Amino acid sequence: MPAPSPVSAAVAALAADIRSGKLPPGSLLPTHRQLAARHGVALASASKVYAQLKAMGLVIGETGRGTFVRDQPQQRDWDSGDEARLSATAIDLSFNHPRPPGQAELLRTMLRELAASGDLAALMHQQPPGGRMRERQTVADFLAGTRGMAATADRLFLVNGAQQGLDVAVRALLKRHEAVAVDALSYPGFRMLAELQELRLKPVPALAGGPDLEALESLCRKHRIHALYTMPTLHNPLGWILDLEQRQRLVEIARRHDCLLIEDASYAYLAEDAPPALATLAPERTVHVASLSKSLASGLRFGYLLAPAHCATRIKAAIRASYWSLPSLITAMASRWMADGTVARQEAVLRQQARERQAIARRVFAGMEMVANPAALFVWLPLPEELRMDRIATALAERDIAVSKAEAYATTRHAPHALRLGLSSVPLEQLEAVLLRLRETLERFPP
């Protein structure tokens, strides 16, 4: 077997050091000239080494600053099972990581701005539970200006992302073994949270454009339902947007049976001209939760919870007993980006990206069954009965494509055979090729 070329050998050595952790994320790599001297190759060959590492997703180059080892968010270790750890070259369609342009420069500019601020030391101080009032007011103003919601600072609480907002709402307002109505297919994070808090989930069947409200009414008559967890605007994973009549009917049912409404608006920013939020239609019984994780950066971990006034004391107690407050640095960055229009601009970019990505998905999956909203960053792909979901997911993983299986979203005993595909983690210019590989795998898979 011939010896590898000097370029291939250099690529292999650096890739091994990066994957083993010997070169941790953020490490500054040698300059092209230094690399050429170290490996005894021409300067042009050194450029090829870094180009290959960049194509593998292992490094990132910044003009004037050098080449750095990239963080590998897809190599996650918080899940279990066969999706727990992905290779550095894997394509992750199981999560949505927003890709608005210029994130690195946005962060760099904000850190410089904060460093030049008059009271930098204040960012080292602990915030009160739920956040400082002025920053809560900033979020309230943002919701009024971008969502048309009448929020007040005293009813707003800052949290570490929407998942923690849901956790706080459940801990504060529900008791063990109480029943919560939830869509038969719903966000996995809430199901896991409900299991941890020992809530009893009562599935509501889905119709083409939303939950079966007749079935929900019947469920509320038969059982004491204490809360309803719902995603009326861009449901995850089915993508529906409830119209005004459906929302009003949902509110009527909640009022008639005295149910708390837990409104998850994580993806709602993608839907333009959606009907009013449930928190607007029924402010006296709705806890509205959202974050910037899906619109600005998944690692920012900044969210907010809008609660009825009579729930504020219990919400604050739950916050005090758990995480107490957000890091001041995160709050300062997020609230400034909300106030100066950055978040609104980034959301507009992602709305356009969502339409482009959905158009690609419709083109690739033409002739196949697909459930999706043109504004969403995900699609639901039902599988033919003869294709078993687990075997398909394994086959895709062997081709370095990670997907979410329907069983993660099912709140019923049996899950449908389907896949949920996140569309935003793959660069736009690569998405069509990735989805074509996925379709090819489905079409070639033996029944």
Tab-separated table of C-alpha atoms in Angstrom:
chain	number	residue	atom	x	y	z
A	1	MET	CA	0.000	0.000	0.000
A	2	PRO	CA	1.510	3.346	-1.007
A	3	ALA	CA	2.350	5.804	1.758
A	4	PRO	CA	-0.151	8.647	2.219
A	5	SER	CA	0.711	11.957	0.647
A	6	PRO	CA	2.166	14.660	2.925
A	7	VAL	CA	-1.140	16.572	2.709
A	8	SER	CA	-3.189	13.499	3.673
A	9	ALA	CA	-0.798	12.698	6.518
A	10	ALA	CA	-1.018	16.247	7.897
A	11	VAL	CA	-4.819	16.210	7.646
A	12	ALA	CA	-5.008	12.850	9.435
A	13	ALA	CA	-2.677	13.955	12.225
A	14	LEU	CA	-4.487	17.214	12.904
A	15	ALA	CA	-7.928	15.561	12.666
A	16	ALA	CA	-6.858	12.928	15.199
A	17	ASP	CA	-5.613	15.597	17.628
A	18	ILE	CA	-8.869	17.550	17.280
A	19	ARG	CA	-11.154	14.532	17.740
A	20	SER	CA	-9.178	13.243	20.723
A	21	GLY	CA	-9.346	16.613	22.476
A	22	LYS	CA	-5.599	17.160	22.347
A	23	LEU	CA	-6.477	20.303	20.384
A	24	PRO	CA	-9.607	21.564	22.205
A	25	PRO	CA	-12.253	23.834	20.625
A	26	GLY	CA	-10.991	27.377	20.174
A	27	SER	CA	-7.325	26.389	19.803
A	28	LEU	CA	-5.392	28.649	17.443
A	29	LEU	CA	-3.641	26.511	14.837
A	30	PRO	CA	-0.275	27.323	13.216
A	31	THR	CA	-0.215	29.793	10.368
A	32	HIS	CA	-0.095	28.368	6.855
A	33	ARG	CA	3.621	29.115	6.701
A	34	GLN	CA	4.290	27.483	10.095
A	35	LEU	CA	2.268	24.425	9.110
A	36	ALA	CA	4.187	24.113	5.831
A	37	ALA	CA	7.516	24.213	7.682
A	38	ARG	CA	6.389	21.747	10.354
A	39	HIS	CA	5.229	19.118	7.859
A	40	GLY	CA	7.766	19.811	5.141
A	41	VAL	CA	5.220	20.760	2.493
A	42	ALA	CA	4.742	23.695	0.151
A	43	LEU	CA	2.702	26.693	1.249
A	44	ALA	CA	-0.002	25.773	-1.263
A	45	SER	CA	-0.149	22.273	0.266
A	46	ALA	CA	-0.591	23.763	3.738
A	47	SER	CA	-3.575	25.692	2.387
A	48	LYS	CA	-4.999	22.399	1.079
A	49	VAL	CA	-4.622	20.860	4.559
A	50	TYR	CA	-6.708	23.582	6.173
A	51	ALA	CA	-9.225	23.520	3.310
A	52	GLN	CA	-9.792	19.798	3.875
A	53	LEU	CA	-10.112	20.217	7.636
A	54	LYS	CA	-12.606	23.026	7.063
A	55	ALA	CA	-14.622	20.815	4.684
A	56	MET	CA	-14.667	18.147	7.419
A	57	GLY	CA	-16.152	20.723	9.821
A	58	LEU	CA	-13.169	20.569	12.163
A	59	VAL	CA	-11.700	24.064	11.797
A	60	ILE	CA	-12.814	27.560	10.963
A	61	GLY	CA	-10.724	30.306	9.424
A	62	GLU	CA	-11.182	33.999	10.155
A	63	THR	CA	-9.455	36.560	7.957
A	64	GLY	CA	-6.798	38.427	9.902
A	65	ARG	CA	-7.142	36.193	12.982
A	66	GLY	CA	-6.063	32.737	11.855
A	67	THR	CA	-7.455	29.198	11.842
A	68	PHE	CA	-9.190	27.795	14.937
A	69	VAL	CA	-10.494	24.407	16.048
A	70	ARG	CA	-14.279	24.410	15.799
A	71	ASP	CA	-16.578	23.352	18.575
A	72	GLN	CA	-18.525	20.239	17.626
A	73	PRO	CA	-22.069	20.728	18.972
A	74	GLN	CA	-23.268	17.673	17.062
A	75	GLN	CA	-21.030	15.448	19.211
A	76	ARG	CA	-23.552	15.601	22.000
A	77	ASP	CA	-23.463	13.238	24.943
A	78	TRP	CA	-26.655	14.208	26.751
A	79	ASP	CA	-28.870	11.753	24.868
A	80	SER	CA	-28.908	7.988	25.170
A	81	GLY	CA	-29.109	5.255	22.582
A	82	ASP	CA	-27.727	5.069	19.077
A	83	GLU	CA	-27.999	8.821	18.497
A	84	ALA	CA	-25.959	9.724	21.574
A	85	ARG	CA	-22.695	10.525	19.826
A	86	LEU	CA	-22.224	11.541	16.228
A	87	SER	CA	-19.034	11.632	14.223
A	88	ALA	CA	-17.446	14.973	13.496
A	89	THR	CA	-18.575	14.705	9.882
A	90	ALA	CA	-22.161	13.650	10.631
A	91	ILE	CA	-25.106	15.658	9.349
A	92	ASP	CA	-27.542	16.422	12.150
A	93	LEU	CA	-31.185	16.652	11.088
A	94	SER	CA	-32.377	15.795	14.595
A	95	PHE	CA	-31.840	19.278	16.042
A	96	ASN	CA	-32.415	22.811	14.802
A	97	HIS	CA	-29.525	25.208	15.305
A	98	PRO	CA	-30.301	28.648	13.839
A	99	ARG	CA	-27.845	29.828	11.193
A	100	PRO	CA	-28.351	33.577	10.798
A	101	PRO	CA	-25.322	35.114	9.091
A	102	GLY	CA	-22.562	36.860	11.016
A	103	GLN	CA	-23.101	35.259	14.436
A	104	ALA	CA	-19.417	35.403	15.353
A	105	GLU	CA	-19.088	39.080	14.458
A	106	LEU	CA	-22.343	39.847	16.255
A	107	LEU	CA	-20.966	38.322	19.451
A	108	ARG	CA	-17.570	39.978	19.037
A	109	THR	CA	-19.173	43.409	18.597
A	110	MET	CA	-21.428	42.939	21.613
A	111	LEU	CA	-18.557	41.865	23.856
A	112	ARG	CA	-16.582	44.944	22.810
A	113	GLU	CA	-19.626	47.107	23.504
A	114	LEU	CA	-20.071	45.608	26.963
A	115	ALA	CA	-16.351	45.917	27.720
A	116	ALA	CA	-16.550	49.633	26.948
A	117	SER	CA	-19.673	50.193	29.054
A	118	GLY	CA	-19.486	52.390	32.120
A	119	ASP	CA	-20.347	49.822	34.803
A	120	LEU	CA	-18.787	46.594	33.626
A	121	ALA	CA	-18.430	45.288	37.182
A	122	ALA	CA	-22.234	45.202	37.468
A	123	LEU	CA	-22.207	42.174	35.179
A	124	MET	CA	-20.534	40.239	37.987
A	125	HIS	CA	-23.447	40.898	40.343
A	126	GLN	CA	-26.223	38.381	40.959
A	127	GLN	CA	-29.614	39.305	39.552
A	128	PRO	CA	-32.866	39.006	41.502
A	129	PRO	CA	-35.031	35.932	40.817
A	130	GLY	CA	-36.624	36.326	37.400
A	131	GLY	CA	-34.295	39.096	36.306
A	132	ARG	CA	-33.875	42.832	36.839
A	133	MET	CA	-36.972	44.883	36.228
A	134	ARG	CA	-35.431	47.043	33.496
A	135	GLU	CA	-34.439	44.005	31.446
A	136	ARG	CA	-37.818	42.398	31.986
A	137	GLN	CA	-39.323	45.637	30.677
A	138	THR	CA	-37.086	45.376	27.605
A	139	VAL	CA	-38.537	41.924	26.889
A	140	ALA	CA	-42.054	43.254	27.454
A	141	ASP	CA	-41.408	46.055	24.949
A	142	PHE	CA	-39.999	43.501	22.486
A	143	LEU	CA	-43.121	41.343	22.769
A	144	ALA	CA	-45.330	44.378	22.248
A	145	GLY	CA	-43.392	45.534	19.209
A	146	THR	CA	-42.778	42.198	17.465
A	147	ARG	CA	-45.546	39.896	18.731
A	148	GLY	CA	-48.383	42.319	19.425
A	149	MET	CA	-48.606	41.080	23.012
A	150	ALA	CA	-49.515	43.291	25.951
A	151	ALA	CA	-46.922	42.083	28.443
A	152	THR	CA	-45.906	43.858	31.619
A	153	ALA	CA	-42.583	43.508	33.395
A	154	ASP	CA	-44.147	42.335	36.646
A	155	ARG	CA	-45.614	39.291	34.851
A	156	LEU	CA	-42.429	38.474	32.915
A	157	PHE	CA	-39.653	36.239	34.218
A	158	LEU	CA	-36.303	35.580	32.552
A	159	VAL	CA	-35.255	31.929	32.281
A	160	ASN	CA	-32.452	29.803	30.828
A	161	GLY	CA	-34.321	28.927	27.638
A	162	ALA	CA	-37.847	27.703	26.965
A	163	GLN	CA	-37.212	24.266	28.479
A	164	GLN	CA	-36.466	25.832	31.841
A	165	GLY	CA	-39.492	28.075	31.430
A	166	LEU	CA	-41.674	24.985	31.055
A	167	ASP	CA	-39.980	23.396	34.052
A	168	VAL	CA	-40.616	26.468	36.206
A	169	ALA	CA	-44.282	26.592	35.152
A	170	VAL	CA	-44.816	22.916	35.960
A	171	ARG	CA	-43.039	23.093	39.320
A	172	ALA	CA	-44.854	26.245	40.363
A	173	LEU	CA	-48.379	25.572	39.154
A	174	LEU	CA	-48.954	21.802	39.005
A	175	LYS	CA	-48.792	18.994	41.549
A	176	ARG	CA	-47.689	15.383	41.237
A	177	HIS	CA	-50.176	13.061	39.526
A	178	GLU	CA	-52.286	15.886	38.147
A	179	ALA	CA	-53.525	15.336	34.593
A	180	VAL	CA	-52.267	17.408	31.661
A	181	ALA	CA	-53.805	17.241	28.196
A	182	VAL	CA	-51.168	17.135	25.457
A	183	ASP	CA	-51.182	16.501	21.718
A	184	ALA	CA	-50.687	12.874	20.702
A	185	LEU	CA	-47.545	14.075	18.930
A	186	SER	CA	-45.782	16.788	20.877
A	187	TYR	CA	-42.454	18.302	21.899
A	188	PRO	CA	-40.325	15.574	23.589
A	189	GLY	CA	-38.930	17.979	26.178
A	190	PHE	CA	-42.336	18.462	27.766
A	191	ARG	CA	-43.017	14.737	27.869
A	192	MET	CA	-39.695	14.124	29.660
A	193	LEU	CA	-40.431	16.972	32.061
A	194	ALA	CA	-43.910	15.605	32.808
A	195	GLU	CA	-42.506	12.146	33.509
A	196	LEU	CA	-39.909	13.600	35.857
A	197	GLN	CA	-42.574	15.576	37.742
A	198	GLU	CA	-44.928	12.554	37.740
A	199	LEU	CA	-47.728	14.233	35.835
A	200	ARG	CA	-50.342	12.124	34.046
A	201	LEU	CA	-50.374	12.938	30.334
A	202	LYS	CA	-53.677	12.605	28.484
A	203	PRO	CA	-53.146	12.519	24.686
A	204	VAL	CA	-55.410	14.499	22.369
A	205	PRO	CA	-55.722	13.112	18.812
A	206	ALA	CA	-54.646	15.306	15.907
A	207	LEU	CA	-56.703	16.333	12.898
A	208	ALA	CA	-55.260	17.750	9.683
A	209	GLY	CA	-55.051	21.335	10.970
A	210	GLY	CA	-54.776	21.013	14.720
A	211	PRO	CA	-55.886	19.061	17.788
A	212	ASP	CA	-59.278	17.366	17.810
A	213	LEU	CA	-61.111	19.862	20.012
A	214	GLU	CA	-64.178	17.627	20.309
A	215	ALA	CA	-61.910	14.922	21.715
A	216	LEU	CA	-60.364	17.480	24.089
A	217	GLU	CA	-63.808	18.529	25.312
A	218	SER	CA	-64.725	14.891	25.896
A	219	LEU	CA	-61.439	14.297	27.722
A	220	CYS	CA	-62.111	17.246	30.036
A	221	ARG	CA	-65.579	15.874	30.841
A	222	LYS	CA	-64.227	12.440	31.740
A	223	HIS	CA	-61.150	13.528	33.708
A	224	ARG	CA	-60.086	16.431	35.873
A	225	ILE	CA	-57.619	18.055	33.471
A	226	HIS	CA	-55.509	20.611	35.327
A	227	ALA	CA	-53.549	21.975	32.371
A	228	LEU	CA	-53.228	21.857	28.618
A	229	TYR	CA	-49.779	22.029	27.005
A	230	THR	CA	-50.133	23.436	23.513
A	231	MET	CA	-48.209	24.936	20.588
A	232	PRO	CA	-50.864	26.899	18.658
A	233	THR	CA	-48.363	28.689	16.395
A	234	LEU	CA	-46.074	26.352	14.436
A	235	HIS	CA	-46.652	23.128	16.286
A	236	ASN	CA	-43.583	20.932	16.704
A	237	PRO	CA	-43.513	18.482	14.884
A	238	LEU	CA	-46.647	18.851	12.720
A	239	GLY	CA	-46.307	22.539	11.849
A	240	TRP	CA	-49.929	23.597	12.220
A	241	ILE	CA	-51.001	27.159	13.026
A	242	LEU	CA	-54.382	27.277	14.722
A	243	ASP	CA	-56.778	29.850	13.280
A	244	LEU	CA	-58.607	32.349	15.473
A	245	GLU	CA	-61.745	30.208	15.730
A	246	GLN	CA	-59.737	27.199	16.924
A	247	ARG	CA	-57.931	29.320	19.500
A	248	GLN	CA	-61.152	30.790	20.809
A	249	ARG	CA	-62.645	27.311	21.093
A	250	LEU	CA	-59.552	26.121	22.940
A	251	VAL	CA	-59.852	29.021	25.380
A	252	GLU	CA	-63.569	28.313	25.897
A	253	ILE	CA	-62.809	24.703	26.801
A	254	ALA	CA	-60.035	25.765	29.187
A	255	ARG	CA	-62.314	28.276	30.914
A	256	ARG	CA	-65.250	25.883	31.132
A	257	HIS	CA	-63.125	23.193	32.765
A	258	ASP	CA	-60.776	25.551	34.648
A	259	CYS	CA	-57.584	24.414	32.886
A	260	LEU	CA	-54.262	26.186	32.935
A	261	LEU	CA	-52.939	26.831	29.409
A	262	ILE	CA	-49.194	26.315	28.893
A	263	GLU	CA	-48.382	27.964	25.560
A	264	ASP	CA	-45.057	27.005	23.981
A	265	ALA	CA	-44.126	29.670	21.410
A	266	SER	CA	-40.598	28.477	20.625
A	267	TYR	CA	-41.114	28.583	16.845
A	268	ALA	CA	-43.916	31.168	16.730
A	269	TYR	CA	-41.600	33.929	15.491
A	270	LEU	CA	-41.439	32.170	12.107
A	271	ALA	CA	-45.151	32.633	11.427
A	272	GLU	CA	-46.052	36.049	10.075
A	273	ASP	CA	-49.568	37.369	10.669
A	274	ALA	CA	-50.526	34.524	12.999
A	275	PRO	CA	-53.685	34.995	15.120
A	276	PRO	CA	-53.221	36.390	18.637
A	277	ALA	CA	-51.361	34.276	21.176
A	278	LEU	CA	-53.374	32.443	23.806
A	279	ALA	CA	-51.716	34.732	26.360
A	280	THR	CA	-53.563	37.591	24.645
A	281	LEU	CA	-56.899	35.761	24.366
A	282	ALA	CA	-56.816	34.312	27.892
A	283	PRO	CA	-54.210	36.187	29.961
A	284	GLU	CA	-55.813	35.092	33.226
A	285	ARG	CA	-54.927	31.406	32.692
A	286	THR	CA	-52.079	31.252	30.153
A	287	VAL	CA	-48.389	30.758	30.824
A	288	HIS	CA	-46.556	31.797	27.647
A	289	VAL	CA	-43.000	30.454	27.186
A	290	ALA	CA	-40.445	31.218	24.449
A	291	SER	CA	-36.731	31.862	23.982
A	292	LEU	CA	-34.039	33.065	21.600
A	293	SER	CA	-32.594	29.567	21.178
A	294	LYS	CA	-34.430	28.971	17.887
A	295	SER	CA	-34.092	32.482	16.513
A	296	LEU	CA	-30.677	33.806	17.531
A	297	ALA	CA	-28.367	31.125	18.946
A	298	SER	CA	-29.034	27.726	20.491
A	299	GLY	CA	-26.243	28.256	23.034
A	300	LEU	CA	-27.462	31.637	24.254
A	301	ARG	CA	-29.955	30.041	26.682
A	302	PHE	CA	-32.105	33.098	27.175
A	303	GLY	CA	-35.859	32.732	27.466
A	304	TYR	CA	-38.861	34.305	29.074
A	305	LEU	CA	-42.039	33.241	30.781
A	306	LEU	CA	-45.163	35.428	30.816
A	307	ALA	CA	-47.578	34.379	33.553
A	308	PRO	CA	-50.944	35.550	34.918
A	309	ALA	CA	-50.550	38.096	37.716
A	310	HIS	CA	-52.025	35.760	40.331
A	311	CYS	CA	-49.321	33.157	39.520
A	312	ALA	CA	-46.366	35.531	39.890
A	313	THR	CA	-45.575	34.731	43.532
A	314	ARG	CA	-45.455	30.983	42.914
A	315	ILE	CA	-43.419	31.436	39.740
A	316	LYS	CA	-40.875	33.547	41.588
A	317	ALA	CA	-40.687	30.997	44.417
A	318	ALA	CA	-39.976	28.202	41.927
A	319	ILE	CA	-37.239	30.290	40.327
A	320	ARG	CA	-35.719	31.140	43.706
A	321	ALA	CA	-35.702	27.464	44.704
A	322	SER	CA	-34.070	26.256	41.485
A	323	TYR	CA	-31.707	28.441	39.448
A	324	TRP	CA	-32.287	31.823	41.180
A	325	SER	CA	-31.289	33.989	38.219
A	326	LEU	CA	-29.697	34.120	34.788
A	327	PRO	CA	-26.022	35.066	34.334
A	328	SER	CA	-25.898	38.856	34.104
A	329	LEU	CA	-23.696	38.732	31.007
A	330	ILE	CA	-26.228	36.639	29.048
A	331	THR	CA	-29.095	38.875	30.131
A	332	ALA	CA	-27.225	42.022	29.152
A	333	MET	CA	-26.401	40.690	25.688
A	334	ALA	CA	-29.860	39.322	24.954
A	335	SER	CA	-31.764	42.383	26.194
A	336	ARG	CA	-29.505	44.738	24.203
A	337	TRP	CA	-30.040	42.676	21.056
A	338	MET	CA	-33.781	42.847	21.649
A	339	ALA	CA	-33.722	46.591	22.217
A	340	ASP	CA	-31.513	47.544	19.252
A	341	GLY	CA	-33.467	45.524	16.687
A	342	THR	CA	-30.881	42.770	16.200
A	343	VAL	CA	-33.260	39.969	17.204
A	344	ALA	CA	-36.018	41.267	14.928
A	345	ARG	CA	-33.591	41.469	11.991
A	346	GLN	CA	-32.233	37.988	12.623
A	347	GLU	CA	-35.751	36.599	12.857
A	348	ALA	CA	-36.613	38.137	9.492
A	349	VAL	CA	-33.568	36.422	7.962
A	350	LEU	CA	-34.577	33.062	9.428
A	351	ARG	CA	-38.153	33.447	8.162
A	352	GLN	CA	-36.755	33.828	4.656
A	353	GLN	CA	-34.407	30.889	5.201
A	354	ALA	CA	-37.293	28.738	6.403
A	355	ARG	CA	-39.230	29.379	3.196
A	356	GLU	CA	-36.149	28.538	1.108
A	357	ARG	CA	-35.447	25.368	3.054
A	358	GLN	CA	-39.064	24.230	2.872
A	359	ALA	CA	-39.026	24.767	-0.899
A	360	ILE	CA	-35.987	22.503	-1.136
A	361	ALA	CA	-37.686	19.840	1.010
A	362	ARG	CA	-40.861	19.959	-1.108
A	363	ARG	CA	-38.794	19.567	-4.252
A	364	VAL	CA	-36.727	16.659	-2.912
A	365	PHE	CA	-39.675	14.790	-1.392
A	366	ALA	CA	-42.083	15.390	-4.286
A	367	GLY	CA	-44.380	12.395	-4.657
A	368	MET	CA	-43.856	11.332	-1.031
A	369	GLU	CA	-46.109	12.047	1.915
A	370	MET	CA	-44.769	15.001	3.897
A	371	VAL	CA	-46.403	17.092	6.615
A	372	ALA	CA	-44.961	20.592	6.886
A	373	ASN	CA	-45.763	24.263	7.106
A	374	PRO	CA	-44.079	26.556	4.532
A	375	ALA	CA	-42.879	28.743	7.435
A	376	ALA	CA	-41.396	25.957	9.581
A	377	LEU	CA	-37.802	24.821	9.999
A	378	PHE	CA	-38.751	21.138	10.192
A	379	VAL	CA	-40.789	18.537	8.321
A	380	TRP	CA	-42.639	15.404	9.400
A	381	LEU	CA	-42.027	12.486	7.060
A	382	PRO	CA	-44.447	9.554	7.445
A	383	LEU	CA	-42.962	6.258	6.276
A	384	PRO	CA	-44.673	3.510	4.294
A	385	GLU	CA	-45.920	0.750	6.566
A	386	GLU	CA	-43.320	-1.691	5.255
A	387	LEU	CA	-40.418	0.601	6.271
A	388	ARG	CA	-39.702	0.282	9.967
A	389	MET	CA	-38.702	3.525	11.622
A	390	ASP	CA	-35.895	2.070	13.772
A	391	ARG	CA	-34.220	0.292	10.862
A	392	ILE	CA	-34.430	3.395	8.668
A	393	ALA	CA	-32.883	5.569	11.404
A	394	THR	CA	-30.062	3.065	11.829
A	395	ALA	CA	-29.423	2.934	8.081
A	396	LEU	CA	-29.291	6.726	7.934
A	397	ALA	CA	-26.921	6.857	10.911
A	398	GLU	CA	-24.606	4.489	9.050
A	399	ARG	CA	-24.606	7.083	6.267
A	400	ASP	CA	-23.769	9.808	8.829
A	401	ILE	CA	-27.258	11.352	8.863
A	402	ALA	CA	-28.958	11.748	12.242
A	403	VAL	CA	-32.765	12.073	12.375
A	404	SER	CA	-35.446	12.085	15.068
A	405	LYS	CA	-37.821	9.139	15.269
A	406	ALA	CA	-41.537	9.586	15.853
A	407	GLU	CA	-41.418	7.672	19.134
A	408	ALA	CA	-39.633	10.640	20.732
A	409	TYR	CA	-42.698	12.826	19.981
A	410	ALA	CA	-45.459	10.323	20.744
A	411	THR	CA	-47.423	10.667	23.966
A	412	THR	CA	-49.488	7.579	23.102
A	413	ARG	CA	-48.499	3.968	23.691
A	414	HIS	CA	-47.734	3.349	20.015
A	415	ALA	CA	-45.864	5.771	17.760
A	416	PRO	CA	-46.499	6.153	14.035
A	417	HIS	CA	-43.758	5.220	11.594
A	418	ALA	CA	-42.357	8.634	10.787
A	419	LEU	CA	-39.251	10.801	10.966
A	420	ARG	CA	-38.917	14.400	12.024
A	421	LEU	CA	-36.266	16.323	10.094
A	422	GLY	CA	-34.796	19.605	11.311
A	423	LEU	CA	-33.811	21.770	8.359
A	424	SER	CA	-31.793	24.603	9.871
A	425	SER	CA	-28.587	22.915	11.079
A	426	VAL	CA	-27.303	22.118	7.586
A	427	PRO	CA	-25.831	24.969	5.498
A	428	LEU	CA	-28.371	26.028	2.873
A	429	GLU	CA	-26.072	25.177	-0.032
A	430	GLN	CA	-25.726	21.581	1.263
A	431	LEU	CA	-29.337	20.896	2.249
A	432	GLU	CA	-30.622	19.582	-1.086
A	433	ALA	CA	-27.778	17.080	-1.426
A	434	VAL	CA	-28.330	15.855	2.143
A	435	LEU	CA	-32.069	15.382	1.659
A	436	LEU	CA	-31.460	13.610	-1.652
A	437	ARG	CA	-29.155	11.178	0.170
A	438	LEU	CA	-31.888	10.610	2.711
A	439	ARG	CA	-34.521	9.960	0.040
A	440	GLU	CA	-32.160	7.622	-1.805
A	441	THR	CA	-31.699	5.625	1.403
A	442	LEU	CA	-35.466	5.320	1.832
A	443	GLU	CA	-36.018	4.246	-1.758
A	444	ARG	CA	-33.249	1.628	-1.694
A	445	PHE	CA	-34.088	0.236	1.709
A	446	PRO	CA	-35.470	-3.311	1.497
A	447	PRO	CA	-38.970	-3.788	2.957
